[in-house]
Each structure stands twice: as structure tokens, then as C-alpha cells.
Amino acid sequence: MIKYLKTSRLNIAYHSYGDNHKTTIILLHGWPDDPLTWSQVIPALVNANYHCITPYLRGCGFTEFLDLQTPRSGQLAALSQDIIEFIEGFNIGKVHLVGHDWGARIAYNIAALRPDLLHTLTALSVGYGTNNPKQNISFSQIQQYWYQWFFGTERGRETLMAERRDLIKYMWKLWCPNWHFSDAEFEETAKSFDHPDWVDITIDSYRNRWGFSDNDPEYELIHQKLMTSPKIDVPTTVLHGSADGATLPETSDNKEEFFLKDYQRFVIPEVGHFIQREAPQSVIEAVLNRVK
């Protein structure tokens, strides 16, 4: 059953699992994905006596803007503020936060901005400090980011609008060379990409990440703080697949200096970008080892 919580700009849709009186774990999906990405992880966390919440990010699935005039910003500062308000809206104190891909970027940002909201952080497939358009990346990573450069063009927008399912299925295969997902699994998640704001937010997010679109003035102070890569004062675990075809494992290596508390990083052999779908037991163990 879909539930909803209103923030200042959104009516955020989410799924809730387990006893809501238990300690809460919030799991944030990435792009191109939706909360179903956690379906193989959630049962074990609930069986371990945790309450799990999986929201739909802005522009995805059932989450809606409250005002038609609100800019459809994909800026990471905006997505991060959405989830800060979402956590505050439950009025349950600190939570454990788990994020994959965009969800990991959001989770790092929340840990940097509002450590008072978090017990722990578990991040999948993304390293910290990789949102700055001035960052140095290898030629190999430049190649893997082909889709981000493509989305900087109008041809990229048009292709995503007209052929989103074919393009995204192609990307899933590239990013996870050892994973053979079913058409049914893909189609169930791809329904979330039919959201009327999904393309606009996707395009703006990647253009903004590399400085090709304007920041939303509403989030400028947050954005400027995040560009300094503030150190994180939350116990953190990072998982990265060795066969990740989107963000190479090198992008999450050597990040210890940014973390003030216990920090661990594990590379999962033969696994691609969607660790929670490809190797859910690795994620379950990492989360439970971190939250206990």
C-alpha cells in the first residue's frame, strides 16, 4: 500500500514495512530505478526487527509536486532537502539511512548537512565528494559517463522522452554485465519512469551536476555548503561492485579523510551497479552489521 507524507514542495509517496514502533531504516533508490529495488533486502531487515521506509524521489512513481509552478529541479541539493524534510516529518528522531546511486548522493549530503538526523549511513555504488563539476575524473570514468554528456544535449532529452524504456534497459545491461534480469522485473520498475516530471528532473539533474543548468535559488546556501565536501560525522559503510559499469570502483576509493567516525568500504566481486538487486545478501549483511 502506498502512503504519503507532505513536505514543503512535495507529496512524497512511500512504502512502509514492519512495526513502525521499531527503529527505522530509510532506503533511498537511485536513477533509473524506484523503491522496488529494495524488495530482496527489506524482508531480512524487517525480520531483524527494523521498520523500513522506501520513498519515491521527486519525479518518480507516485511522488507529486504540490504546486504546478514549482521548478522541476533535479539539483542534488533539492533532492537532499526533500528527504531531510521527509525524515523530519515522521518526528521519530534519528534513523539509519541507506542509499543507492542518486540515493547514495542524497544520503551523503544529509549526513554532511544534518548528522543529527542519522544513526548510521550505508552508501551503495557511489563515493562521497563526487558531485562537484570541477572534480577530476579518469578517462575511463569519462567514458562510462557517456549518458550524462548525452543528456546535456537536446538529442539526449528527445531520446529519453521518446525511447526511455529501451534506453534504460540498455543502460541496466551495460552497468551490470554479469546480471541477467527478467523483462518482468524491469517493466515493474519502469512504470515509475512514466511520471510526467521524470524526464525534466533527470535532464536537469545531470546538466546541473556538471554546471550546465542554473541552480534553484531556493537551495543556493545548501548547494554552496555541499560544494566544499564537508566532513561526515556519521558511522558509514560503502559498498561498490567490482563490475560497476556506471561509476567505477575507483570513484569511491581513498575517501577516508572525509569521515570523522567509523568508516568502512567493501568492493563486491563480479557485481555491477545494482548491488541490492544483484547481490542482496551483501547489502543485508552490510546494513545489519552497521545498524546493530
mmCIF file of N, CA and C in Angstrom, residues 5 14 16-17 19-27 50-54 83-97 114 116-119:
data_model
loop_
_atom_site.group_PDB
_atom_site.id
_atom_site.type_symbol
_atom_site.label_atom_id
_atom_site.label_comp_id
_atom_site.label_asym_id
_atom_site.label_seq_id
_atom_site.Cartn_x
_atom_site.Cartn_y
_atom_site.Cartn_z
ATOM 1 N N LEU A 5 3.512 11.471 2.601
ATOM 2 C CA LEU A 5 3.898 12.476 3.589
ATOM 3 C C LEU A 5 4.207 13.772 2.854
ATOM 4 N N TYR A 14 5.507 6.690 -0.386
ATOM 5 C CA TYR A 14 6.476 5.746 0.176
ATOM 6 C C TYR A 14 5.783 4.444 0.561
ATOM 7 N N SER A 16 5.936 1.380 3.529
ATOM 8 C CA SER A 16 6.355 1.152 4.914
ATOM 9 C C SER A 16 6.243 -0.339 5.219
ATOM 10 N N TYR A 17 7.276 -0.880 5.856
ATOM 11 C CA TYR A 17 7.320 -2.311 6.152
ATOM 12 C C TYR A 17 7.703 -2.523 7.612
ATOM 13 N N ASP A 19 7.029 -3.058 11.890
ATOM 14 C CA ASP A 19 6.434 -2.359 13.032
ATOM 15 C C ASP A 19 6.993 -0.945 13.111
ATOM 16 N N ASN A 20 6.105 0.053 12.978
ATOM 17 C CA ASN A 20 6.587 1.432 12.981
ATOM 18 C C ASN A 20 7.023 1.929 14.359
ATOM 19 N N HIS A 21 6.948 1.084 15.372
ATOM 20 C CA HIS A 21 7.483 1.425 16.683
ATOM 21 C C HIS A 21 8.945 0.998 16.819
ATOM 22 N N LYS A 22 9.440 0.256 15.842
ATOM 23 C CA LYS A 22 10.833 -0.185 15.860
ATOM 24 C C LYS A 22 11.737 0.905 15.272
ATOM 25 N N THR A 23 13.030 0.749 15.477
ATOM 26 C CA THR A 23 13.996 1.670 14.887
ATOM 27 C C THR A 23 13.856 1.659 13.367
ATOM 28 N N THR A 24 13.901 2.840 12.765
ATOM 29 C CA THR A 24 13.606 2.983 11.340
ATOM 30 C C THR A 24 14.860 3.013 10.479
ATOM 31 N N ILE A 25 14.786 2.286 9.373
ATOM 32 C CA ILE A 25 15.779 2.347 8.298
ATOM 33 C C ILE A 25 15.079 2.926 7.072
ATOM 34 N N ILE A 26 15.593 4.018 6.537
ATOM 35 C CA ILE A 26 15.065 4.609 5.312
ATOM 36 C C ILE A 26 16.008 4.250 4.175
ATOM 37 N N LEU A 27 15.446 3.698 3.092
ATOM 38 C CA LEU A 27 16.244 3.240 1.951
ATOM 39 C C LEU A 27 15.875 4.063 0.725
ATOM 40 N N TYR A 50 13.498 -4.278 12.371
ATOM 41 C CA TYR A 50 13.583 -2.877 11.964
ATOM 42 C C TYR A 50 12.344 -2.490 11.168
ATOM 43 N N HIS A 51 11.994 -1.222 11.269
ATOM 44 C CA HIS A 51 10.926 -0.637 10.465
ATOM 45 C C HIS A 51 11.586 -0.015 9.239
ATOM 46 N N CYS A 52 11.126 -0.362 8.047
ATOM 47 C CA CYS A 52 11.744 0.106 6.808
ATOM 48 C C CYS A 52 10.793 1.007 6.028
ATOM 49 N N ILE A 53 11.348 2.089 5.487
ATOM 50 C CA ILE A 53 10.598 3.040 4.679
ATOM 51 C C ILE A 53 11.342 3.253 3.375
ATOM 52 N N THR A 54 10.624 3.157 2.247
ATOM 53 C CA THR A 54 11.240 3.333 0.927
ATOM 54 C C THR A 54 10.469 4.391 0.141
ATOM 55 N N ILE A 83 14.412 14.953 1.260
ATOM 56 C CA ILE A 83 14.486 13.825 2.184
ATOM 57 C C ILE A 83 14.760 14.286 3.607
ATOM 58 N N ILE A 84 15.446 15.392 3.782
ATOM 59 C CA ILE A 84 15.580 15.964 5.129
ATOM 60 C C ILE A 84 14.197 16.271 5.690
ATOM 61 N N GLU A 85 13.361 16.926 4.895
ATOM 62 C CA GLU A 85 12.009 17.252 5.344
ATOM 63 C C GLU A 85 11.172 15.994 5.534
ATOM 64 N N PHE A 86 11.399 15.011 4.694
ATOM 65 C CA PHE A 86 10.687 13.735 4.813
ATOM 66 C C PHE A 86 11.015 13.067 6.147
ATOM 67 N N ILE A 87 12.283 13.006 6.502
ATOM 68 C CA ILE A 87 12.686 12.404 7.780
ATOM 69 C C ILE A 87 12.109 13.196 8.941
ATOM 70 N N GLU A 88 12.212 14.502 8.876
ATOM 71 C CA GLU A 88 11.676 15.345 9.952
ATOM 72 C C GLU A 88 10.178 15.158 10.105
ATOM 73 N N GLY A 89 9.491 14.905 8.985
ATOM 74 C CA GLY A 89 8.038 14.786 9.011
ATOM 75 C C GLY A 89 7.530 13.619 9.832
ATOM 76 N N PHE A 90 8.343 12.592 10.008
ATOM 77 C CA PHE A 90 7.915 11.443 10.806
ATOM 78 C C PHE A 90 8.058 11.691 12.308
ATOM 79 N N ASN A 91 8.888 12.683 12.665
ATOM 80 C CA ASN A 91 9.054 13.036 14.076
ATOM 81 C C ASN A 91 9.421 11.814 14.923
ATOM 82 N N ILE A 92 10.416 11.053 14.432
ATOM 83 C CA ILE A 92 10.806 9.812 15.121
ATOM 84 C C ILE A 92 12.256 9.845 15.575
ATOM 85 N N GLY A 93 12.886 11.017 15.509
ATOM 86 C CA GLY A 93 14.279 11.099 15.910
ATOM 87 C C GLY A 93 15.208 10.568 14.832
ATOM 88 N N LYS A 94 16.338 10.019 15.248
ATOM 89 C CA LYS A 94 17.346 9.563 14.297
ATOM 90 C C LYS A 94 16.912 8.284 13.578
ATOM 91 N N VAL A 95 17.387 8.154 12.339
ATOM 92 C CA VAL A 95 17.117 6.964 11.532
ATOM 93 C C VAL A 95 18.447 6.434 10.988
ATOM 94 N N HIS A 96 18.430 5.199 10.544
ATOM 95 C CA HIS A 96 19.523 4.653 9.747
ATOM 96 C C HIS A 96 19.186 4.945 8.289
ATOM 97 N N LEU A 97 20.164 5.397 7.522
ATOM 98 C CA LEU A 97 19.906 5.783 6.140
ATOM 99 C C LEU A 97 20.750 4.930 5.194
ATOM 100 N N ARG A 114 23.031 17.332 8.044
ATOM 101 C CA ARG A 114 22.205 17.097 9.214
ATOM 102 C C ARG A 114 22.563 15.772 9.903
ATOM 103 N N ASP A 116 22.535 15.148 12.827
ATOM 104 C CA ASP A 116 21.626 14.966 13.968
ATOM 105 C C ASP A 116 20.432 14.080 13.622
ATOM 106 N N LEU A 117 20.187 13.855 12.311
ATOM 107 C CA LEU A 117 19.051 13.041 11.885
ATOM 108 C C LEU A 117 19.406 11.565 11.735
ATOM 109 N N LEU A 118 20.706 11.231 11.786
ATOM 110 C CA LEU A 118 21.138 9.891 11.403
ATOM 111 C C LEU A 118 21.880 9.153 12.516
ATOM 112 N N HIS A 119 21.565 7.860 12.635
ATOM 113 C CA HIS A 119 22.393 6.952 13.433
ATOM 114 C C HIS A 119 23.591 6.491 12.608
#
